[in-house]
Phi, psi and omega in degrees: 000111168241138188240145165285148185293348173214139178210142179291343174293348178194148191299288189250143203278319179292325181290315183290295186308317166298321171316312183313313194284330185284322180300307196288317179292327167265353184048045173212145190295156182239098183296155184276338183274011199224155176285150171288129171295136192233016174273352156266013179262112164318298191201173206217092178254133179222148170248145167206156186252023174296330206269320191281324175300305179305326181288303195294322170257026176045043176254038188257194192302153174276134204217126177256142170266138164251139175213164176298135196291130177127354210224027185285354181235013186296319182274353182274298180292327165058217178290002192082318191281151184265176187256334174228116173315329184242015172271134177293328172281102185278112177258119177228124182302145197287165170288169203254003173263155185260328175258158171220126150271115176266142184256127173288118176155155196207133174240140170242155178298142161278147200238103171310302177287007169312143176215041172299128168310137189081356186282354167302323203267344177295136185294166193237135165237170178240098193301160177288351180277350196108347179247168181242161187224155174249143177271131171272293186242119178302142179291158191224096190283329196289321185279314181312320174316306177294329187280342189278331182290303174334289177314314181280344173289327205251008163093000160284128183242009188225138186232135158243142188239120180232115163236135171309153186048011179306324184291340177260337165211094186282016179290316179299327181284330179290313183312302195294313175302327189295300186296339182279323184281330171313304190282346154123036147286140204282312191217112183254124182248097156290126193293321189302319175283341181281295179226076192285078181217146185285151179126104185300320169309286183295346183289309161321321197273312158336290176292347185275308183296328170294313183289350180261323201262321183303328160295318170289332156292332169287348178264310146334296178312307184304308186301313184299325192280318184303347204256357189233146168309139168082349189064012185088006191306319178253021174246123183280126162303108186234152171211135177310121170285160170286352171251039183057024180238132179267167197217135172319130166333291210298327182266011183272134204217158181296305170326318177273347200247029183308297190255029160332305201282304184281347184282352167287323177290323169317305175285352172291312173307325213265327183282334191261327200266312193285134176255112189294337191287341169268327171069032170288115197281157180237132167269143170257120173251087163279090186250119171248193181275348171246355196203137172243117168250132176243145170206167181229145166231122184232049171109334187221144176299143165275112171245133153278162183235354183205123166220167172237146173226130177067012182093019193238120172274148188228109162265105170190154189281122176244143169290151195266090188253124180248099175289117184226358168208177179268004165070188182319338179264026157312128180268157188235140193224148176245121180225122169060034186088011199232123180295130172220138187244133172054207332304354184292141162244149185303318175093176170293314189240125003287329192096191203275201196276314180312335161293003182041045155243032180061047177266166181275197173275140186208171198295323163336281201311323172279351168280328182292317181303300181295356182092005181259002165235154186236107171344291189320324177278007180247158177284176187256104204216013185233159183100161184309319181289347184067043176207035184232149180299171156310137202250076181303342188280339171291338178273290196298339167283319177298318187283339175288306167320311186291298184301336162291349178265343190267328180274351159285337166286296174324307178311307191281351182284104193291355189272343179245060168305158180067160181302148193215153184279135159314135164308112182283171183289329188287325174296314170305318191275326185282329182290329160269010164289306187299328185288337197279320182298311200287317200264326168309324180285330177306304170293330186297319179280344175281315168321304185282322168287007181271336174241019166109359189270149175255122178317314194292332193264017176286167177241144182266114148293101174266146171205206194067174187281335178262009183303314206287340175262358169227024185288326168293348183297348207280341178305330177282359172240004143105001172304139185251010179212130170244130191230135201219094179295149197283004163231055174299321179292342178228024179312315197288337179282318185302302164342305180308326183274346172265352194279158160268167190259161177224134168244135172235151166218124186228083182285139179278143194225165193214030189258138168282164200253076185221160179312339160302326198251005184285337176284329167296308188301306189296327177284327163318298177326293185308323177289315190297321172311299173294329162314299204283329184302289204314307200290326181286323179291317191291358171265348176118010169281136173276172194291339197276355178267008177258146171226152162225155186229159189224149176227165171217136197257102180269147173199165181279137177291145200071020172239160177268346199276065175295126199238138196256116204233119166262155200273354186292140191086344167238099188313168164298148175222170188296350177250023186224167171292159178301331180285356193115178195259094200285312191302313173296325176283334188292292186307305153344286185293330173305302197291333186279346181271311198253353178087349184202166168230184191232072175312318169280015184248114186296166193243129184244134168263124178265341168192156178264118185229097171242149193241125180250139186241116153281102188286119183299333187034062181243102184249130181253006176275100189271129182279130148301120180294141164299133184284333201057018194208155180282156179309148163273114172299126167283316182200175187223117177236153171280117190246129190261142201233167157310329184279004196110194159280154172210145173300125192239127173282131165256137171233165186262127188292321198283343168267007177276142188237159175320326175256028186263125187231113178278100170279153185260157026276137180201156163248124172257122174236137181247191179309317217234347172188159195242139170223146196257131196249117173246171195302145182082013180242152182218128182270142157213168202254146171267167197284003173251001165102007181282145180276143178231114154260118174284122184261143190264184176277001182072176180282143190280134181257129178279112168229123177274170181298339182291173193275113160246119187303308185295310189273352154305311199284314186299318183285338156300329171282338189279304197298324174303324180280335163289276218306321169300319182283323153321302177303307193296322164304313169299342165267351162272338181255345170294165186239321185289155188296312182326291198282291194296332187233338154282339177070050182276044184219170174211152165217145199225150166253141204231133159284177177312328168295331206093001185286135192301154170236294166226158191216128181200134007271171194271075164285128184294343179272347165278345176325295160272346191308296198313308192301300161317338192266325186270349169285313166320303194299316187303318169321294180289312193291294181069230173300349181266035169248105192251162169294143186098318162301127180225129183278145185221122187233152152207019170287137160329310185277354165269028179075043171264153166276310162206160203279344159299349175267102184274130173246125182267132172223142169246124164308139173240113174274168159232138187306144169091332196258111179308335187238163164295130190265358170201187188212118161255144174228173155223125183246152195201116171284120185269133191300324160194141186231031184105186168104182198285354184226132178299130175105351166066006180252037185309141185264353184220035142324112183261330172249158162315304186285009177268343186251008162140201169270143191243147187223137172258288200220043197286128173264099179273349158228134163228129195051051170083342194252107175310122180277041183309322182282339187283318187281328181288319184282356177288311181296327185277350185311315194291347173298329181291339177282125177318132176089339186245177196230153159288185171306139179259357175229066180310314203278323175298320176298311175300329175293288205302295196300331179291326174308299185300324177295308169328302174301313191290331193296303174322309172313290176319320187293311178296318160308307169316312177298306182307314173309297193296343187277320190243346184092157174312290158008290206283318179299297192313325177295296176308337165294308175292338188286314186308315179299303170301328173303304169296328193299312192301305180322307196283329190287314178302318181303297182307330187274317173305318164310304157317317150316322174260333190233355182105180197257357183223139181210167187206158183205156174221136163222168178229139164287183197286338169289016182083353187291118166296151138243112186243145167233129144250136186241120179246122190259136169257104180291324167299310188266317194098001170274173174214172176236130164249120193233116196272356176297146196096346185298151178296155177300173180302129179279173150277068178164203198253014173285354160309131181244130174292160189311308192305323176313304176307322184300297206305312181314333192274318176303320183297316203275302172333308186293310181297331171270016179253346170076358177204175200278141189220148174285131194265083191216167176342333190277334166330304200249026184278316174271029177232115183271122179257121196250103200231104161306135189296143171086007184271159165314335171255012155203081192308185166267171181284002179254006194282146180273159182217005195293331176282345185290325180291312208275321193240309171301335177287332161294318171305315186297317212267314168314302183294312168324300190290325174319318186289324175272000171063025203253346171197151171301165178296121172266168203334319178078017187210147175252004179043081180274124178225148192204129176217140188183171173220198176281003177262319197218107180239161190211145181227134164213164158253138185253143195274163170213197188280159173240137187309165164263139166267190178282350176244357182224150163288156173275158171296139175270126181054066176216148161291145190235173158045257198275353175231156177197051190288128161277143191263148170305135163296118188326312169311318173296314195287311181296343182279328198262330202243157166267070186219150164241126147317065189283355186191126185227069190217153185324171170243073190311123162100015170286319160301144177297149173262164205169174164298326166231126187276155178276172190271173175260146178287193187235148164259123171245126181243141166241144194244102191273150188243358165219178185277133187207157162267133193240129173250131170236134167229100224214146174227186171054054166241005156263296190267101192278149186300111191279158193278164172238144167042068179070019178274132168290152164312143160285167201271127167304134172305167180216103166257118182249139187257135177238114195270134200290002179254026191077349183286150171246096201248118166284113177286358180085169179283335190211116181196162179226133169217145184278160186230160173243172167302132183082354177283140181239130166257121163249117181264116192246100184276152191285167186263168192261149172296156180280164170235125191067150177274152187303126182102351181272120188292337182078157194284127177291320174322306184292336192258352164280054167288155177277134182298151161319118197296167167297140162238161174275159176296062213316143157192181203066187201290347177302298183306306158327314168289319178293333177282332186284325184293336159268020175232079153223000000 
């Protein structure tokens, strides 16, 4: 039975479903207007999207946030990274709270070496983690009482409480919670109770989500119970949690409910598809109407412990369900010669074009036009009156219009020379289905390869209403078996019946995993196991049906990459806990995921977790009897496949038996889904009536070098996939924090001329620079580039950005071709390569040799041999320069360079596989077609600009030292080309703000992509319509020996500001990265800090965010204070620092660091003298300010760039610049600018793949 979640015919869908089941099973009428008799109901199990929908639509409970004083804007700033790096309007979902109350209290970690004045008088507390804390400021409740009474008077009844370090000592939060409940607040979420894990920002988000959503859930549960006699008092009602376990209704809360809906589907396919006897892992593929989820199961549920939904990070165990596309409702576009599927969605209303409600073309329409969906088997609920069948003609009409546009474009494209037949509706629809399938394969590859698995070794478990139509796409992944459960259309509901009841406990810890800690850990685990058993017994589970499993959340000390490890399969030893050898489990899993271990590094326990499960023991499988006769064909239809139209028999699933085999092409239909069996595949039924498809290789498809728009889209995905898979190998095999955890790297594929083909991830400062590096090597080495060679380069004259970014380049050779046919390269930021300061980012360098080791065209691998001795000598060479050191992290350098070589080898393997499949001329032809596609998009943007603003624009801005950056742009409106001329920019400076030529090109590609406003392949084609003039010897193309570290992080931002000023697209953002470094002989730390974003014609600038050429996340306050000898006293918005205007500039931030030891503080910043400009009458943003507040009472202005010794008790106050305003206040604005279409709806991405991509774009 399947019902619409919303229908005017009934109030609550689950209640209506139960009513119909009772009516059908009892064969008596059950009136809709009376409470249901629950006496015949044994149990009710539910999954719900109430919490998810309330979060997405911001329809939760009104709430206030209580937070430690000095941190009122902590959750607004969050990680300080913007979600989409190319969106000029930084659109971040709003915070969930209406008001903020700052609480007078402060705990700080106890540090043995701390020399803060007066430290001896501070009370010492023993934390629940095993670590100690100091009470720097005691809790003050009297003023808080008055503020809470005011909040209550304004109608707010729900509170979230976030006090720093409360995860380790919750006493202050508990006192605040008791006061709030005493005053009459109905719901109080304490961060220490909701998510007792280190890191204040995600814990605060989780507490807010809980306070925002739990009251909504409780109201829903009350209304649900009201539909039954006696309020369901005697009936166990269990709800699915995000972690895949059931929990009693009274324990169901907002923070654990986000994935309640889709979690049942994961349980469903895990229990029904995975076979323990062969251990073949399963990929879950849940394709519905508005979203597509992928997940993996290999005998254990894969959980993540922090994930984002609708801009809110939730710290709680959640199944790793990755929403990667918009499902059957994914919209179809033709853009600049490319077939594009999604990410925009048609949504439920208006829905696809075939619903005849004015909706856009979607994947569902494509399947309908190909004959793969049969309208007669769908209910008549479509059209304006919701009484019509699916309308194939409406979809076909929209496809005919789109086909005409595609034909017109191809006719105008020189690459499509010669006469060609117009495209049919079917060819266009088939093209979009193929592109959709290829797009869906990319995240599945990423999900498997992220953990070192081969996608081809998995079974694909398809479910959801649209999954069966795309099941055979698994052949592109090399998968040979697809499993589709008989209830695939409602597998999320069926999974509820198969799920276990779960009780979990997860307190934090801060101990090393070593013998001294084992008694404490064993006692903690035993206590948590007893807690879980008691909770499950209280729910009626007998002892033999209860299982517990202990986990430790482990990481190597000094890293952030924690793994939740069970000791299952690792028996206890004399040097382990009694619960098992967790260290062996950790090192085994670390080796499997990352390819190495760190034997001499201590292992730290972040959390202790015990998961208790009460087995449901419910079996719903009934074996089928064989029929002994051929399957009955319901009807025969014409269905379009790669071979054209084929006669395709249609079968009803309910009539098939376990001895039936259905060769493709065929369509199998049941009540809730349609399964397409493609030619070359065979479907059979299991003994329980599930469909198993043996996937054949499919017909060979000949692809020629001439442009085919569908193949262009497929090759675009393939080229990007090569770069992405290289990145996964690099991240897995690198050892340094910068590459493994901060993901500060890029991998790329280049053509034989060194032109960029694909690049992942899109780190703005890397975009054009690697192409310059590869092309330099081609010119510089020429015939000396041989097979078996790998080149290392970082010099600015060779396309380098700054010295710590080491680029490793490998030529790709093909038999019979004397020169390289492609190049692959990886660029990674190494934490130290020598120079005058640790970290190789000196604020006061005057020459390149002071910034570290230099490589121009260094052969890292020669004739297949890694040149360890030579590269070691080169990395230590800066030590021969007076005042400098060689690399301070030599072993990390060598390990990461080997990882970069390995990533390039993966790229070579993937490129050669592609060449074997399609031939060298075809692959190189499509490389050129992809570059031409990006060129077309940029030319169209330039033509549009010229038509509106004219053919010549210019702009100027300056650095704080007065060095001008000048730009004149001349646009050819016919060609769609432009000359970007930086003549007149200032000369090279005696300092490090010189920007290598590659930096200017990266900034230009970034700006062009932002102004195009849609996804395009970011490759050499972006710059093909553009000629760039940069005067030699200027600040933008300095001499080979000039210092450049500031050019990479500061001047790059000014170049962006000047380009956007010339085009008039938005006011200046903060124009700085605010580089802050501190350290001593024991410890070192580096961060960049957010500021204000510039306003635009339709948007206010975002406050407290990174902009343009950087997007680095900031270290969480609790991690910062735990690992480094500082106290973060204040981190909040600098109110009023954004420029005024019709649209206001974003505010900068104020960040105060209190030092606990003697250290050296270094600051490298800009926009301290020259303010970020406003546009069209908008005011400029406020300049930044760097202050040192000495413990003796003096306040010192440090200036923009300095290094200074600091003492315990000194405070560094950083005030970052605001963004410029746009338009005069009160000005109505340009109607053309205001007449923008509303933002298209997209699916809500989530899961580990989304978090990984987001992390890649935040460096």
